[in-house]
Amino acid sequence: QVQLVESGGGLVQPGGSLRLSCAASGSIFSISGMGWYRQAPGKQRELVAVISSSGITNYADSVKGRFTISRDNPKNTVYLQMNSLKPEDTAVYYCTGRFRLWRDPNENDYWGQGTQVTVSS
């Protein structure tokens, strides 16, 4: 199986920055897309940013120009640099990835437990 462990969340003032990390471990043969989603209280989970194995990125309109997703393939880790944070960015942020495991030809999606990001003065 795959374990995804997020870190880097916390409380930050409006205009501040945070960097989220998500490290994947387990019987990983390959990873295609990785990404970040978020869920605010009372709202549905929404896409924040995704990155392909070759580094192609896609962002939600609400975070374009403020957030940057990147990945370190040898470390099976994905990052989310969040700048110019706004109160509306407050949410639980979830890491996800599409993995192929050793001796399994199928790809499956796995999710982390989530990390809280709170933007407040």
XYZ file of C-alpha atoms in Angstrom:
121
model
C 0.000 0.000 0.000
C 0.870 3.670 0.002
C 1.126 6.128 2.857
C 0.949 9.865 2.253
C 2.091 12.101 5.084
C 1.444 15.830 4.886
C 3.211 18.504 6.901
C 3.586 22.272 6.989
C 0.101 23.430 7.831
C -0.660 25.935 10.547
C -1.923 29.387 11.412
C -0.733 32.334 9.344
C -1.777 35.951 8.991
C -3.305 37.258 5.758
C -0.573 37.971 3.249
C 1.710 35.378 4.784
C 3.184 32.207 3.340
C 3.233 28.503 4.092
C 4.865 25.525 2.411
C 3.109 22.183 2.510
C 4.952 18.922 1.949
C 3.630 15.458 1.235
C 5.881 12.417 1.283
C 4.725 9.108 -0.174
C 6.038 5.753 0.975
C 5.222 2.107 0.422
C 5.533 -0.450 -2.345
C 5.622 2.206 -5.045
C 6.554 1.249 -8.594
C 5.637 4.554 -10.199
C 3.695 7.748 -9.590
C 1.874 9.629 -12.307
C -0.044 12.703 -11.178
C 0.205 14.214 -7.713
C -1.748 17.083 -6.326
C -3.405 19.046 -3.586
C -7.084 19.464 -2.818
C -8.720 21.421 -0.027
C -11.971 21.361 1.869
C -13.319 24.302 3.829
C -16.037 23.860 6.481
C -19.411 23.327 4.854
C -17.952 23.131 1.357
C -17.039 20.376 -1.052
C -13.471 19.282 -1.573
C -11.936 21.218 -4.446
C -8.844 20.988 -6.598
C -6.011 23.342 -5.694
C -3.163 22.230 -7.946
C -1.890 19.136 -9.728
C 1.419 18.200 -11.322
C 2.198 15.405 -13.754
C 5.223 13.143 -13.620
C 6.851 15.354 -16.268
C 6.161 18.546 -14.348
C 3.124 19.886 -16.154
C 1.008 21.853 -13.685
C -2.575 22.990 -13.410
C -4.069 25.347 -10.842
C -7.458 26.434 -9.634
C -8.192 29.964 -10.798
C -8.462 31.115 -7.185
C -4.799 30.298 -6.462
C -3.087 31.087 -9.752
C -0.170 33.437 -9.277
C -0.088 32.807 -5.519
C 0.491 29.051 -5.141
C 3.192 26.912 -6.723
C 3.178 23.128 -6.865
C 6.367 21.160 -7.354
C 7.600 17.628 -6.861
C 10.793 15.764 -6.093
C 10.455 12.487 -7.925
C 13.394 10.623 -6.294
C 11.912 11.493 -2.893
C 8.293 10.743 -3.899
C 7.387 14.119 -2.458
C 5.104 16.902 -3.623
C 5.135 20.459 -2.318
C 2.739 23.389 -2.305
C 4.220 26.828 -1.795
C 1.429 29.181 -0.768
C 2.059 32.927 -0.852
C -0.180 35.948 -0.331
C -2.560 33.826 1.688
C -6.126 35.002 2.169
C -8.722 34.083 4.812
C -10.652 32.237 2.093
C -7.699 29.862 1.730
C -8.543 28.464 5.159
C -9.239 24.752 4.759
C -7.947 21.271 5.341
C -5.442 20.551 2.568
C -5.188 16.998 1.253
C -2.390 15.459 -0.744
C -3.213 12.877 -3.379
C -1.429 10.847 -6.002
C -2.007 8.166 -8.602
C 0.253 5.220 -7.888
C 1.220 1.948 -9.419
C 2.489 -0.608 -6.920
C 5.022 -3.356 -7.466
C 3.502 -6.494 -9.043
C 0.235 -4.654 -9.702
C -0.501 -3.408 -13.248
C -3.299 -1.115 -12.082
C -3.102 2.493 -10.971
C -4.973 3.663 -7.892
C -5.477 6.974 -6.144
C -4.352 7.445 -2.561
C -5.026 10.326 -0.168
C -3.293 11.755 2.859
C -4.997 12.529 6.147
C -4.987 16.268 5.543
C -3.326 19.236 7.185
C -5.135 22.304 8.502
C -4.302 25.712 7.074
C -5.841 28.689 8.854
C -5.413 32.228 7.564
C -6.489 34.732 10.167
C -5.341 37.876 11.896
